[in-house]
Coordinates of C-alpha atoms in Angstrom, one line a residue:
X18 CA -38.9 -39.2 43.9
X19 CA -36.4 -38.0 41.9
X20 CA -34.8 -34.6 43.2
X21 CA -35.2 -32.4 40.3
X22 CA -31.9 -31.6 38.4
X23 CA -30.5 -28.5 38.8
X24 CA -29.5 -26.4 35.4
X25 CA -26.7 -24.7 35.6
X26 CA -26.0 -21.9 33.0
X27 CA -23.1 -22.8 31.3
X28 CA -20.8 -19.5 31.2
X29 CA -18.4 -19.9 27.9
X30 CA -14.7 -19.3 28.8
X31 CA -13.2 -15.5 28.1
X32 CA -11.1 -15.8 24.9
X33 CA -7.6 -14.5 25.5
X34 CA -6.1 -12.4 22.7
X35 CA -2.5 -12.3 21.8
X36 CA -2.5 -8.4 22.1
X37 CA -4.2 -6.2 24.4
X38 CA -7.5 -4.4 24.0
X39 CA -8.7 -3.1 20.5
X40 CA -8.1 0.7 22.0
X41 CA -4.8 -0.2 23.9
X42 CA -3.5 -1.8 20.4
X43 CA -5.2 1.1 17.8
X44 CA -3.2 3.2 20.6
X45 CA -0.1 1.9 20.3
X46 CA -0.1 1.4 16.2
X47 CA -1.2 4.6 15.9
X48 CA 1.6 5.9 18.1
X49 CA 4.4 4.0 16.0
X50 CA 2.8 5.4 12.6
X51 CA 2.5 8.7 13.7
X52 CA 6.2 9.2 15.0
X53 CA 7.6 7.3 12.1
X54 CA 5.8 8.0 8.6
X55 CA 2.9 10.7 9.7
X56 CA 5.4 13.4 11.7
X57 CA 7.9 13.2 8.8
X58 CA 5.3 13.8 6.5
X59 CA 4.0 16.7 8.0
X60 CA 7.0 18.1 9.0
X61 CA 7.5 18.4 5.0
X62 CA 4.2 19.8 4.1
X63 CA 5.0 22.4 6.7
X64 CA 7.7 23.7 5.5
X65 CA 6.8 23.3 2.3
X66 CA 3.6 25.5 2.7
X67 CA 5.9 27.8 4.5
X68 CA 8.0 28.8 1.4
X69 CA 5.2 31.1 -0.1
X70 CA 4.8 31.8 -3.4
X71 CA 8.7 33.6 -4.1
X72 CA 10.3 30.5 -2.6
X73 CA 8.1 28.2 -5.1
X74 CA 8.6 30.0 -8.0
X75 CA 12.1 30.7 -7.7
X76 CA 12.5 26.3 -6.9
X77 CA 9.9 25.8 -9.9
X78 CA 11.6 27.8 -12.3
X79 CA 14.9 26.6 -12.3
X80 CA 15.6 25.0 -15.8
X81 CA 17.8 22.3 -13.7
X82 CA 14.9 21.2 -11.7
X83 CA 12.7 21.0 -14.4
X84 CA 15.1 19.3 -16.6
X85 CA 14.9 16.8 -13.6
X86 CA 11.8 16.3 -13.1
X87 CA 11.3 16.0 -16.5
X88 CA 13.6 13.0 -16.1
X89 CA 11.9 11.6 -13.5
X90 CA 8.4 11.6 -14.2
X91 CA 8.9 10.1 -17.6
X92 CA 11.7 7.8 -16.7
X93 CA 9.3 6.4 -14.3
X94 CA 6.7 6.4 -16.3
X95 CA 8.1 4.8 -19.4
X96 CA 9.7 2.4 -16.4
X97 CA 6.4 1.4 -15.1
X98 CA 4.4 0.6 -18.2
X99 CA 7.4 -1.8 -19.3
X100 CA 7.2 -3.4 -15.6
X101 CA 3.6 -3.8 -16.0
X102 CA 3.7 -6.0 -19.2
X103 CA 6.7 -7.8 -18.2
X104 CA 5.3 -8.6 -14.8
X105 CA 1.9 -9.6 -16.0
X106 CA 3.7 -12.3 -18.2
X107 CA 5.7 -13.3 -15.4
X108 CA 3.0 -14.0 -12.9
X109 CA 0.7 -15.8 -16.2
X110 CA 3.7 -17.7 -16.5
X111 CA 4.2 -18.9 -12.4
X112 CA 0.3 -19.4 -12.0
X113 CA -1.0 -21.2 -14.8
X114 CA 2.2 -23.3 -15.6
X115 CA 4.2 -26.0 -13.9
X116 CA 8.0 -26.5 -15.0
X117 CA 11.6 -27.1 -13.4
X118 CA 12.6 -24.5 -11.6
X119 CA 9.3 -22.6 -11.1
X120 CA 9.9 -22.3 -7.0
X121 CA 13.2 -20.5 -8.1
X122 CA 12.0 -18.0 -10.4
X123 CA 9.1 -17.3 -7.9
X124 CA 11.7 -16.4 -5.2
X125 CA 13.6 -14.3 -7.8
X126 CA 11.0 -12.0 -8.3
X127 CA 11.5 -10.9 -4.9
X128 CA 15.2 -10.3 -5.3
X129 CA 14.7 -6.6 -5.5
X130 CA 13.1 -5.9 -2.8
X131 CA 15.9 -7.4 -1.0
X132 CA 19.5 -6.8 -2.8
X133 CA 20.7 -3.0 -1.5
X134 CA 19.9 -0.5 -4.4
X135 CA 23.4 0.3 -4.7
X136 CA 24.1 -3.1 -5.1
X137 CA 21.7 -3.3 -7.8
X138 CA 23.0 -0.1 -9.1
X139 CA 26.4 -1.2 -9.9
X140 CA 25.8 -4.6 -10.9
X141 CA 23.2 -3.2 -13.8
X142 CA 26.5 -0.6 -14.8
X143 CA 28.7 -3.5 -15.0
X144 CA 26.1 -5.1 -17.5
X145 CA 25.7 -2.5 -19.4
X146 CA 28.6 -0.5 -19.7
X147 CA 30.9 -0.7 -22.6
X148 CA 33.2 -3.5 -21.7
X149 CA 30.0 -5.6 -19.7
X150 CA 28.1 -8.6 -20.7
X151 CA 25.5 -6.7 -22.6
X152 CA 26.8 -3.4 -23.4
X153 CA 29.5 -5.1 -25.4
X154 CA 27.2 -6.0 -27.8
X155 CA 24.5 -3.4 -27.9
X156 CA 26.9 -0.7 -27.8
X157 CA 28.4 -1.3 -31.8
X158 CA 24.9 -1.2 -32.9
X159 CA 24.2 2.7 -31.8
X160 CA 22.4 1.7 -28.5
X161 CA 24.1 3.4 -25.6
X162 CA 22.5 2.6 -21.7
X163 CA 24.9 3.3 -19.3
X164 CA 25.4 7.1 -18.6
X165 CA 21.6 7.6 -20.8
X166 CA 18.2 7.5 -20.0
X167 CA 18.1 4.2 -20.9
X168 CA 19.6 3.1 -18.0
X169 CA 18.0 5.0 -15.8
X170 CA 14.2 3.2 -17.5
X171 CA 16.4 -0.3 -17.0
X172 CA 17.0 0.6 -13.6
X173 CA 13.8 1.4 -12.6
X174 CA 12.0 -1.7 -14.4
X175 CA 13.9 -3.9 -12.2
X176 CA 13.2 -2.1 -9.3
X177 CA 9.1 -1.9 -10.3
X178 CA 9.0 -5.4 -11.3
X179 CA 8.2 -7.1 -8.3
X180 CA 5.1 -4.8 -7.4
X181 CA 3.2 -5.5 -11.1
X182 CA 4.1 -9.4 -10.4
X183 CA 2.7 -9.9 -7.0
X184 CA -0.4 -7.4 -7.3
X185 CA -1.3 -9.6 -10.9
X186 CA -0.2 -12.9 -9.1
X187 CA -2.7 -13.6 -6.4
X188 CA -5.5 -12.4 -8.7
X189 CA -5.0 -14.8 -11.7
X190 CA -4.4 -17.7 -8.7
X191 CA -8.3 -17.0 -7.7
X192 CA -9.3 -16.4 -11.6
X193 CA -9.5 -20.2 -12.5
X194 CA -10.4 -21.1 -15.8
X195 CA -13.9 -21.9 -16.0
X196 CA -14.6 -18.6 -18.0
X197 CA -12.2 -19.1 -20.4
X198 CA -13.2 -22.7 -21.1
X199 CA -16.8 -21.2 -21.5
X200 CA -15.7 -18.3 -23.8
X201 CA -13.3 -21.1 -25.9
X202 CA -16.3 -22.9 -25.9
X203 CA -18.7 -20.5 -27.5
X204 CA -16.1 -19.8 -30.3
X205 CA -14.0 -17.0 -29.3
X206 CA -10.7 -16.6 -30.4
X207 CA -7.7 -16.1 -27.4
X208 CA -7.8 -12.5 -28.6
X209 CA -11.0 -12.1 -27.5
X210 CA -11.0 -14.6 -24.5
X211 CA -8.0 -12.2 -23.1
X212 CA -10.0 -8.7 -24.1
X213 CA -13.3 -9.7 -22.5
X214 CA -12.6 -12.3 -19.8
X215 CA -9.3 -12.0 -18.5
X216 CA -8.3 -8.1 -18.6
X217 CA -11.6 -7.0 -17.4
X218 CA -10.7 -9.4 -14.4
X219 CA -6.7 -8.1 -14.6
X220 CA -7.7 -4.2 -14.5
X221 CA -7.7 -3.2 -10.8
X222 CA -4.1 -5.0 -10.0
X223 CA -2.7 -4.3 -13.1
X224 CA -3.9 -0.1 -12.3
X225 CA -2.4 -1.6 -8.6
X226 CA 1.0 -2.3 -10.0
X227 CA 1.2 0.0 -12.3
X228 CA 0.6 2.8 -9.5
X229 CA 2.8 1.3 -6.7
X230 CA 5.5 0.8 -9.6
X231 CA 5.3 4.4 -10.5
X232 CA 5.4 5.7 -6.7
X233 CA 8.5 3.6 -6.0
X234 CA 10.1 4.9 -9.4
X235 CA 9.3 8.5 -8.7
X236 CA 11.7 8.3 -5.1
X237 CA 14.3 5.6 -6.4
X238 CA 17.8 6.9 -5.8
X239 CA 20.4 4.1 -4.8
X240 CA 20.0 1.9 -8.1
X241 CA 20.1 4.8 -11.0
X242 CA 22.6 7.9 -9.9
X243 CA 25.3 4.9 -10.8
X244 CA 24.1 4.1 -13.7
X245 CA 22.7 7.3 -14.8
X246 CA 26.0 9.5 -15.2
X247 CA 24.0 12.7 -13.1
X248 CA 25.0 14.5 -15.9
X249 CA 22.5 18.0 -14.9
X250 CA 20.0 19.2 -17.8
X251 CA 20.4 15.2 -19.1
X252 CA 20.7 12.6 -17.2
X253 CA 20.4 13.9 -13.4
X254 CA 17.0 12.6 -11.4
X255 CA 15.3 14.3 -9.1
X256 CA 16.1 12.8 -5.9
X257 CA 19.8 13.5 -6.6
X258 CA 19.1 16.8 -7.3
X259 CA 17.7 17.1 -3.5
X260 CA 20.7 15.8 -2.3
X261 CA 22.9 18.0 -4.0
X262 CA 20.5 21.1 -2.8
X263 CA 21.3 20.1 0.5
X264 CA 24.6 20.0 0.5
X265 CA 24.4 23.2 -1.2
X266 CA 22.7 24.4 1.8
X267 CA 19.6 25.2 -0.2
X268 CA 16.8 24.4 1.8
X269 CA 13.6 25.4 0.7
X270 CA 14.8 24.1 -3.3
X271 CA 15.8 20.6 -1.6
X272 CA 11.7 20.9 0.3
X273 CA 10.4 22.1 -3.1
X274 CA 11.5 19.5 -5.0
X275 CA 10.5 16.7 -2.2
X276 CA 6.9 18.0 -1.5
X277 CA 6.3 17.8 -5.7
X278 CA 7.8 14.3 -5.2
X279 CA 5.6 13.2 -2.1
X280 CA 2.5 14.9 -3.7
X281 CA 3.0 12.7 -6.9
X282 CA 3.9 9.3 -4.9
X283 CA 0.6 10.7 -2.5
X284 CA -1.6 10.4 -5.8
X285 CA -1.0 7.1 -6.5
X286 CA -2.0 5.8 -3.0
X287 CA -5.5 7.4 -3.8
X288 CA -5.5 6.4 -6.8
X289 CA -5.1 2.3 -5.5
X290 CA -7.6 2.8 -2.6
X291 CA -9.9 4.4 -5.0
X292 CA -9.7 1.1 -7.3
X293 CA -11.9 -1.1 -5.1
X294 CA -14.1 1.0 -5.2
X295 CA -14.7 1.9 -8.9
X296 CA -13.8 -1.7 -10.0
X297 CA -17.1 -2.9 -7.5
X298 CA -19.4 0.4 -9.1
X299 CA -18.1 -1.0 -12.9
X300 CA -19.5 -4.2 -11.9
X301 CA -22.7 -2.9 -10.8
X302 CA -23.3 -1.1 -13.2
X303 CA -22.4 -4.1 -15.9
X304 CA -24.6 -6.1 -13.8
X305 CA -27.8 -3.9 -14.0
X306 CA -27.1 -3.6 -18.0

């Protein structure tokens, strides 16, 4: 008579993770984030809150500060809109078409990320100056680019374009063409297909790209100061005015301008994080409707 076989429970081997446990990894990550990012921002916020009503009033009501803030916000808004349109078109071409040099074009999109901003500013100034490749043709037509707000917008479009492309491109890759083909088979025109089928799906990505480009443009410095001319009350941007106030030992004025730019950038980031929830809510409403 055979002895009954003993059933030995199999113990799954413990999975080894390349990083320490959750608590230690989270603690180290938050420590680095706090030291590198949060601590300087908290210090700026603390000093801004300590300015008082008189300090804020003196800094904000300065005509030079108001002119710089209007230029920075206005140029950033215009550049973000232009970058959004151009970036969406570039993303569409990269996703929907295959052509020689496509990978090179895809790599060139990220060039503003890697290129030093000062180099970009010098290159743009050389191209659009009165003796540059483009400036020599447009200036006789009455369009002066260098040392005007037009040059500032062009520089901000240059640094904001990659944000628009890289936020729209993944959505287009996952969108597919089934919905477009169904709309065409039902007799929808190209404009109707774009407006009713494609744009609703791309809207969160478009808004995210716009917000990222706008936040980046507000704090841009290197690529703008060379092409702007930096004339007070005319082509002087807010980040440059922060540097000027520090050189003048006007720390309260510099902190006030920096805090305003920080608040605007933080509002853009909050809007970006709120977009997925708003998009899901809108889809739910459409589904119930």
